[in-house]
């Protein structure tokens, strides 16, 4: 069984000696990685490789295997789909994680603050079915931030949106992270997304997964739109390195 030890709030995340098997497939073998406190780390790997399993382990939702995960107890988790309760208003959905954690006044103030940050104050009383897909995902983003955790796990959180909505969500996430620093582990298949948002990019391939590339992000001097649509030379160089690793992994899979 994976041993999840509790680290102080705001401490780095450390994974050591992780071994996980799913059916006949070995996902991790003696896998170790650290995530710096307050930094955004993007994880890229082929589909089905075990990225979500790693997030679930950090969150304490997955224990089958062996190894040690040291992480703060409080964790926020943002999924690809919003996962809102259909019978609750947008405001109620966002408030749920802190209803029993904070006083009624503090919970409402914190909920209203994050509703405003993601541009949903006007939708506070609406049910999820009365909102667009982008609005529901922004509500999920606000819910992840309303919970006062030092860790934010993001599993393909922007993947199901069209380009315009994707950029708006990424801008909202970036703005919120500038206000409230979190240790973020971002799983994505979009290397541009990783380059735009992450302080560090880790590319994993193989079965079991191994780290093949570990590089710094490319900074945030330009607007997010410029970084995503018109990457500078350093970002293009990083893109080529990422693509080279992923293409070589595809070739190895085809030849195996």
CSV table of C-alpha atoms in Angstrom, one decimal:
chain,number,residue,atom,x,y,z
A,1,UNK,CA,0.0,0.0,0.0
A,2,UNK,CA,1.2,3.5,-0.8
A,3,UNK,CA,2.1,5.4,2.4
A,4,UNK,CA,0.8,9.0,2.3
A,5,UNK,CA,2.5,11.1,4.9
A,6,UNK,CA,1.2,14.5,5.9
A,7,UNK,CA,3.5,17.4,5.3
A,8,UNK,CA,3.0,20.9,6.8
A,9,UNK,CA,0.7,23.2,4.9
A,10,UNK,CA,2.7,24.9,2.2
A,11,UNK,CA,5.5,22.3,2.1
A,12,UNK,CA,6.8,20.8,-1.1
A,13,UNK,CA,5.4,17.5,-2.4
A,14,UNK,CA,7.8,14.5,-2.4
A,15,UNK,CA,7.1,11.1,-4.0
A,16,UNK,CA,9.7,8.3,-3.5
A,17,UNK,CA,9.9,4.7,-4.6
A,18,UNK,CA,6.5,4.7,-6.2
A,19,UNK,CA,5.4,1.3,-7.6
A,20,UNK,CA,1.9,1.0,-9.2
A,21,UNK,CA,0.5,-1.7,-11.5
A,22,UNK,CA,-2.9,-1.7,-13.2
A,23,UNK,CA,-3.9,-5.1,-14.4
A,24,UNK,CA,-0.9,-6.4,-16.4
A,25,UNK,CA,0.5,-2.9,-17.0
A,26,UNK,CA,3.2,-1.5,-14.8
A,27,UNK,CA,2.6,2.3,-14.5
A,28,UNK,CA,5.4,3.2,-12.1
A,29,UNK,CA,8.5,1.4,-10.9
A,30,UNK,CA,10.7,3.0,-8.2
A,31,UNK,CA,9.5,6.4,-9.4
A,32,UNK,CA,10.5,9.5,-7.5
A,33,UNK,CA,9.8,13.2,-8.1
A,34,UNK,CA,9.5,16.4,-6.0
A,35,UNK,CA,7.2,19.3,-6.6
A,36,UNK,CA,8.5,22.7,-5.4
A,37,UNK,CA,6.3,24.7,-3.0
A,38,UNK,CA,4.4,27.5,-4.7
A,39,UNK,CA,5.4,26.5,-8.2
A,40,UNK,CA,3.4,25.2,-11.2
A,41,UNK,CA,4.7,21.9,-12.5
A,42,UNK,CA,3.2,20.5,-15.8
A,43,UNK,CA,3.2,16.8,-16.4
A,44,UNK,CA,3.0,15.5,-20.0
A,45,UNK,CA,2.8,11.9,-20.9
A,46,UNK,CA,1.0,9.6,-23.4
A,47,UNK,CA,-2.7,8.8,-22.7
A,48,UNK,CA,-3.3,6.0,-20.3
A,49,UNK,CA,0.2,6.2,-18.9
A,50,UNK,CA,-0.7,6.9,-15.3
A,51,UNK,CA,-0.7,10.7,-14.9
A,52,UNK,CA,-4.1,10.8,-13.2
A,53,UNK,CA,-3.1,7.9,-11.0
A,54,UNK,CA,-0.2,10.1,-9.8
A,55,UNK,CA,-2.6,13.0,-9.0
A,56,UNK,CA,-5.0,10.6,-7.2
A,57,UNK,CA,-2.0,9.3,-5.1
A,58,UNK,CA,-1.1,12.9,-4.1
A,59,UNK,CA,-4.8,13.5,-3.2
A,60,UNK,CA,-4.9,10.3,-1.1
A,61,UNK,CA,-7.6,8.8,-3.4
A,62,UNK,CA,-5.4,6.0,-4.6
A,63,UNK,CA,-3.3,3.6,-2.4
A,64,UNK,CA,-2.9,0.4,-4.4
A,65,UNK,CA,0.9,0.0,-4.8
A,66,UNK,CA,3.9,0.9,-2.7
A,67,UNK,CA,6.1,3.8,-2.1
A,68,UNK,CA,5.8,7.1,-0.1
A,69,UNK,CA,4.0,10.3,-0.9
A,70,UNK,CA,4.7,13.3,1.4
A,71,UNK,CA,2.1,16.1,0.8
A,72,UNK,CA,0.0,18.6,2.8
A,73,UNK,CA,-3.3,17.2,4.0
A,74,UNK,CA,-5.4,19.9,2.3
A,75,UNK,CA,-5.6,19.4,-1.5
A,76,UNK,CA,-7.9,21.0,-4.1
A,77,UNK,CA,-8.6,19.0,-7.3
A,78,UNK,CA,-9.8,20.4,-10.6
A,79,UNK,CA,-11.0,17.8,-13.1
A,80,UNK,CA,-11.6,17.9,-16.8
A,81,UNK,CA,-15.3,18.0,-16.2
A,82,UNK,CA,-16.9,20.5,-13.8
A,83,UNK,CA,-18.5,17.9,-11.5
A,84,UNK,CA,-21.1,20.3,-10.1
A,85,UNK,CA,-24.1,19.2,-8.1
A,86,UNK,CA,-27.0,19.8,-10.5
A,87,UNK,CA,-29.5,20.6,-7.8
A,88,UNK,CA,-27.3,23.3,-6.2
A,89,UNK,CA,-26.8,26.9,-7.4
A,90,UNK,CA,-23.4,27.9,-8.7
A,91,UNK,CA,-22.8,29.8,-5.4
A,92,UNK,CA,-23.8,26.8,-3.3
A,93,UNK,CA,-21.5,24.5,-5.4
A,94,UNK,CA,-18.6,26.8,-4.8
A,95,UNK,CA,-19.3,27.2,-1.1
A,96,UNK,CA,-19.6,23.5,-0.4
A,97,UNK,CA,-15.9,22.8,0.4
A,98,UNK,CA,-15.8,25.5,3.1
A,99,UNK,CA,-19.3,25.3,4.6
A,100,UNK,CA,-18.2,23.3,7.6
A,101,UNK,CA,-14.6,24.7,7.6
A,102,UNK,CA,-15.4,28.4,8.0
A,103,UNK,CA,-18.1,30.4,9.7
A,104,UNK,CA,-21.2,31.2,7.6
A,105,UNK,CA,-20.0,34.8,7.1
A,106,UNK,CA,-16.5,33.8,6.1
A,107,UNK,CA,-17.7,31.1,3.7
A,108,UNK,CA,-20.0,33.5,1.9
A,109,UNK,CA,-17.4,36.2,1.7
A,110,UNK,CA,-14.8,33.8,0.3
A,111,UNK,CA,-17.4,32.4,-2.2
A,112,UNK,CA,-18.4,35.9,-3.3
A,113,UNK,CA,-14.8,36.9,-3.8
A,114,UNK,CA,-14.0,34.0,-6.1
A,115,UNK,CA,-17.3,34.3,-7.9
A,116,UNK,CA,-16.2,37.8,-8.7
A,117,UNK,CA,-12.7,36.7,-9.7
A,118,UNK,CA,-14.0,34.3,-12.3
A,119,UNK,CA,-16.8,36.7,-13.5
A,120,UNK,CA,-19.7,34.6,-12.2
A,121,UNK,CA,-21.4,36.9,-9.6
A,122,UNK,CA,-24.3,37.4,-12.0
A,123,UNK,CA,-24.7,33.6,-12.1
A,124,UNK,CA,-24.5,33.0,-8.4
A,125,UNK,CA,-28.2,31.9,-8.1
A,126,UNK,CA,-28.3,29.9,-11.3
A,127,UNK,CA,-28.3,26.1,-11.5
A,128,UNK,CA,-25.5,24.5,-13.5
A,129,UNK,CA,-27.9,23.5,-16.3
A,130,UNK,CA,-28.7,27.2,-16.8
A,131,UNK,CA,-25.0,28.0,-17.4
A,132,UNK,CA,-22.7,27.4,-20.4
A,133,UNK,CA,-20.0,24.9,-20.4
A,134,UNK,CA,-17.4,27.6,-19.9
A,135,UNK,CA,-19.3,29.1,-17.0
A,136,UNK,CA,-19.5,25.7,-15.3
A,137,UNK,CA,-15.8,25.1,-15.7
A,138,UNK,CA,-15.1,28.6,-14.3
A,139,UNK,CA,-17.3,27.7,-11.3
A,140,UNK,CA,-15.3,24.5,-10.8
A,141,UNK,CA,-12.1,26.6,-10.9
A,142,UNK,CA,-13.6,29.0,-8.3
A,143,UNK,CA,-14.5,26.0,-6.1
A,144,UNK,CA,-11.0,24.7,-6.3
A,145,UNK,CA,-9.6,28.0,-5.1
A,146,UNK,CA,-12.3,28.7,-2.4
A,147,UNK,CA,-11.0,25.7,-0.5
A,148,UNK,CA,-7.9,27.0,1.5
A,149,UNK,CA,-5.4,24.4,0.5
A,150,UNK,CA,-1.8,24.9,-0.5
A,151,UNK,CA,-2.0,22.2,-3.2
A,152,UNK,CA,-4.0,22.4,-6.5
A,153,UNK,CA,-4.2,19.3,-8.7
A,154,UNK,CA,-5.4,20.0,-12.3
A,155,UNK,CA,-6.3,17.1,-14.5
A,156,UNK,CA,-6.8,18.2,-18.1
A,157,UNK,CA,-8.8,21.1,-16.6
A,158,UNK,CA,-8.8,23.1,-19.9
A,159,UNK,CA,-9.0,20.3,-22.3
A,160,UNK,CA,-12.7,20.1,-23.2
A,161,UNK,CA,-13.1,23.8,-24.1
A,162,UNK,CA,-12.9,25.6,-27.4
A,163,UNK,CA,-9.9,27.8,-28.0
A,164,UNK,CA,-11.5,31.1,-26.8
A,165,UNK,CA,-12.9,29.5,-23.6
A,166,UNK,CA,-9.7,27.6,-23.0
A,167,UNK,CA,-7.7,30.9,-23.0
A,168,UNK,CA,-10.3,32.6,-20.7
A,169,UNK,CA,-10.0,29.7,-18.3
A,170,UNK,CA,-6.2,29.8,-18.4
A,171,UNK,CA,-6.3,33.5,-17.8
A,172,UNK,CA,-8.6,33.1,-14.8
A,173,UNK,CA,-6.3,30.4,-13.4
A,174,UNK,CA,-3.2,32.5,-13.9
A,175,UNK,CA,-4.8,35.5,-12.2
A,176,UNK,CA,-6.0,33.5,-9.3
A,177,UNK,CA,-2.6,31.9,-8.8
A,178,UNK,CA,-1.0,35.3,-8.8
A,179,UNK,CA,-3.3,36.2,-5.9
A,180,UNK,CA,-3.0,32.9,-4.0
A,181,UNK,CA,0.1,30.9,-4.5
A,182,UNK,CA,-0.4,27.2,-4.6
A,183,UNK,CA,1.8,24.2,-5.3
A,184,UNK,CA,0.2,23.2,-8.6
A,185,UNK,CA,0.6,19.9,-10.5
A,186,UNK,CA,-0.9,20.3,-13.9
A,187,UNK,CA,-1.6,17.3,-16.1
A,188,UNK,CA,-2.1,18.1,-19.8
A,189,UNK,CA,-1.6,16.9,-23.3
A,190,UNK,CA,-1.2,20.4,-24.6
A,191,UNK,CA,2.5,21.5,-24.5
A,192,UNK,CA,1.6,25.1,-25.3
A,193,UNK,CA,-0.6,25.1,-22.2
A,194,UNK,CA,2.3,23.7,-20.2
A,195,UNK,CA,4.7,26.3,-21.6
A,196,UNK,CA,2.2,29.2,-20.9
A,197,UNK,CA,1.4,28.3,-17.3
A,198,UNK,CA,4.1,26.2,-15.8
A,199,UNK,CA,7.3,27.1,-14.0
A,200,UNK,CA,8.6,23.6,-14.8
A,201,UNK,CA,7.7,21.0,-17.4
A,202,UNK,CA,8.2,17.3,-16.9
A,203,UNK,CA,7.7,14.9,-19.8
A,204,UNK,CA,7.3,11.2,-19.0
A,205,UNK,CA,7.2,8.2,-21.4
A,206,UNK,CA,7.6,4.5,-21.4
A,207,UNK,CA,5.9,1.6,-19.5
A,208,UNK,CA,6.6,2.0,-16.6
A,209,UNK,CA,6.7,5.8,-16.9
A,210,UNK,CA,10.1,7.5,-16.6
A,211,UNK,CA,11.1,11.1,-16.7
A,212,UNK,CA,12.6,11.8,-20.1
A,213,UNK,CA,12.7,15.6,-20.0
A,214,UNK,CA,12.7,18.1,-17.1
A,215,UNK,CA,12.9,21.7,-18.2
A,216,UNK,CA,11.9,25.2,-16.8
A,217,UNK,CA,9.0,27.1,-18.1
A,218,UNK,CA,9.4,30.1,-20.4
A,219,UNK,CA,8.3,32.9,-18.2
A,220,UNK,CA,5.2,35.1,-18.3
A,221,UNK,CA,6.4,38.4,-19.6
A,222,UNK,CA,4.0,38.6,-22.6
A,223,UNK,CA,0.2,38.2,-22.5
A,224,UNK,CA,-1.2,34.7,-22.3
A,225,UNK,CA,-2.6,35.0,-25.8
A,226,UNK,CA,0.8,36.0,-27.2
A,227,UNK,CA,2.5,33.2,-25.3
A,228,UNK,CA,0.0,30.6,-26.6
A,229,UNK,CA,-0.5,31.8,-30.2
A,230,UNK,CA,2.9,33.4,-30.9
A,231,UNK,CA,5.5,31.7,-28.7
A,232,UNK,CA,9.0,33.3,-28.6
A,233,UNK,CA,12.2,31.6,-29.6
A,234,UNK,CA,12.8,30.1,-26.2
A,235,UNK,CA,9.3,28.6,-26.1
A,236,UNK,CA,9.7,27.2,-29.7
A,237,UNK,CA,13.0,25.6,-28.6
A,238,UNK,CA,11.2,24.0,-25.6
A,239,UNK,CA,8.4,22.9,-27.9
A,240,UNK,CA,10.9,21.1,-30.2
A,241,UNK,CA,12.5,19.3,-27.3
A,242,UNK,CA,9.1,18.2,-25.9
A,243,UNK,CA,7.9,17.0,-29.3
A,244,UNK,CA,11.2,15.2,-29.9
A,245,UNK,CA,10.8,13.2,-26.7
A,246,UNK,CA,7.1,12.4,-27.4
A,247,UNK,CA,7.8,11.4,-31.0
A,248,UNK,CA,10.7,9.1,-30.1
A,249,UNK,CA,8.4,7.5,-27.5
A,250,UNK,CA,5.7,6.9,-30.2
A,251,UNK,CA,8.3,5.4,-32.5
A,252,UNK,CA,9.6,3.1,-29.7
A,253,UNK,CA,6.0,2.0,-29.0
A,254,UNK,CA,5.3,1.2,-32.6
A,255,UNK,CA,8.6,-0.8,-32.9
A,256,UNK,CA,8.1,-2.8,-29.7
